[in-house]
Amino acid sequence: MQYQFGDQDLAARRLEVVARVFETTTRELLQRVRPSRTRMAVDLGCGPGFTTRLLAEVLGCDHVAGLDTSERFLGMAREQSDARLRFHRHDVLVTPFPEGPSELIFCRYLLSHLPDPRLCLDSWATQLATGGLLVVEEVEAIDTTHPAFARYLSIVDSMLRSQKTELYVGPVLDKLGEGPLLRRLHSRTRRLPVSNRDAATMFSMNVPNWKDRPFIRETYGDDSIGKLGAELDSLAGGAGSESEIVWTLRQIVFERRAESRTT
């Protein structure tokens, strides 16, 4: 798989902002589902390792394995790793994973970039130990009253749909229900207001990653994207904590069933 928002230095800095803005919801989710002991956890699409380190901190794991296809991101992750963290260049769509069965597999804002969520979940379930947890946090909705944010979100939504993926994949996941190896423990949403400054920073840092793609240039034009980028840059440089945008996050936890055996 290829991460649609790039792996350049700018993309890594954007992911650092994402990690800061959304740490609260992820930390609360992990604290709520934390197993009594986690020998091994796996962070899917780990990027520069922000979520991998958060998993190790909150869960108190013996080891956490971060998987990503970007050697650039993995190099950044390894620079800030310790003995508990291991990073592998590996496509999350390919099983088996480099590490053995784990007690917990985590993914955040990843399934928006993958074309078949049901297939992904069922495949990842095979990499869990019996009773292990698959913990998912994805975007359910983003509501905004700011026209620049609405324009940006419409463009990204259209771009991902053109590639058969979904920005707002949360409702899709909620409707999938359980799988042959997965029992759903809970599915809930969490709303998070984000300051205009933080939202604009994340968005403006993302525009260079996709503004030159043929779909974007043919559908929206360079002038339109240039004006949007300039407006987002201006908002990112603003002050204060005003918020005209709210993320709704879908948090789903599955448990790996014991495989049924026929005689």
CSV table of N, CA and C in Angstrom, one decimal, residues 46 65-69 71 74 78 86-91 98-99:
chain,number,residue,atom,x,y,z
A,46,CYS,N,2.7,2.9,11.3
A,46,CYS,CA,3.2,3.6,12.4
A,46,CYS,C,3.8,4.9,12.1
A,65,ALA,N,5.8,-3.4,18.1
A,65,ALA,CA,6.3,-3.5,16.7
A,65,ALA,C,5.5,-2.5,15.9
A,66,GLY,N,6.2,-1.6,15.2
A,66,GLY,CA,5.6,-0.6,14.3
A,66,GLY,C,5.9,-1.0,12.9
A,67,LEU,N,4.8,-1.1,12.1
A,67,LEU,CA,4.9,-1.5,10.7
A,67,LEU,C,4.6,-0.3,9.8
A,68,ASP,N,5.4,-0.1,8.8
A,68,ASP,CA,5.1,0.9,7.8
A,68,ASP,C,5.9,0.6,6.5
A,69,THR,N,5.5,1.2,5.4
A,69,THR,CA,6.2,0.9,4.1
A,69,THR,C,7.2,2.0,3.8
A,71,GLU,N,10.5,3.8,4.4
A,71,GLU,CA,11.8,3.7,5.1
A,71,GLU,C,12.2,5.1,5.7
A,74,LEU,N,10.3,5.2,9.0
A,74,LEU,CA,10.9,4.2,9.9
A,74,LEU,C,12.2,4.7,10.4
A,78,ARG,N,13.1,5.1,14.4
A,78,ARG,CA,14.2,4.4,15.0
A,78,ARG,C,15.1,5.3,15.8
A,86,ARG,N,10.4,-1.9,18.2
A,86,ARG,CA,11.0,-2.5,17.0
A,86,ARG,C,10.2,-2.0,15.8
A,87,PHE,N,10.9,-1.6,14.7
A,87,PHE,CA,10.2,-1.1,13.5
A,87,PHE,C,10.6,-1.9,12.3
A,88,HIS,N,9.6,-2.2,11.5
A,88,HIS,CA,9.7,-3.1,10.3
A,88,HIS,C,9.1,-2.4,9.1
A,89,ARG,N,9.9,-2.5,8.0
A,89,ARG,CA,9.3,-2.1,6.7
A,89,ARG,C,8.4,-3.3,6.2
A,90,HIS,N,7.1,-3.0,6.3
A,90,HIS,CA,6.2,-4.1,6.0
A,90,HIS,C,4.8,-3.5,5.5
A,91,ASP,N,4.2,-4.1,4.5
A,91,ASP,CA,2.9,-3.7,4.0
A,91,ASP,C,1.9,-4.3,4.9
A,98,PRO,N,5.8,-9.4,10.6
A,98,PRO,CA,7.1,-9.8,11.0
A,98,PRO,C,7.3,-10.4,12.4
A,99,GLU,N,6.4,-9.9,13.3
A,99,GLU,CA,6.4,-10.4,14.7
A,99,GLU,C,5.3,-11.5,14.8
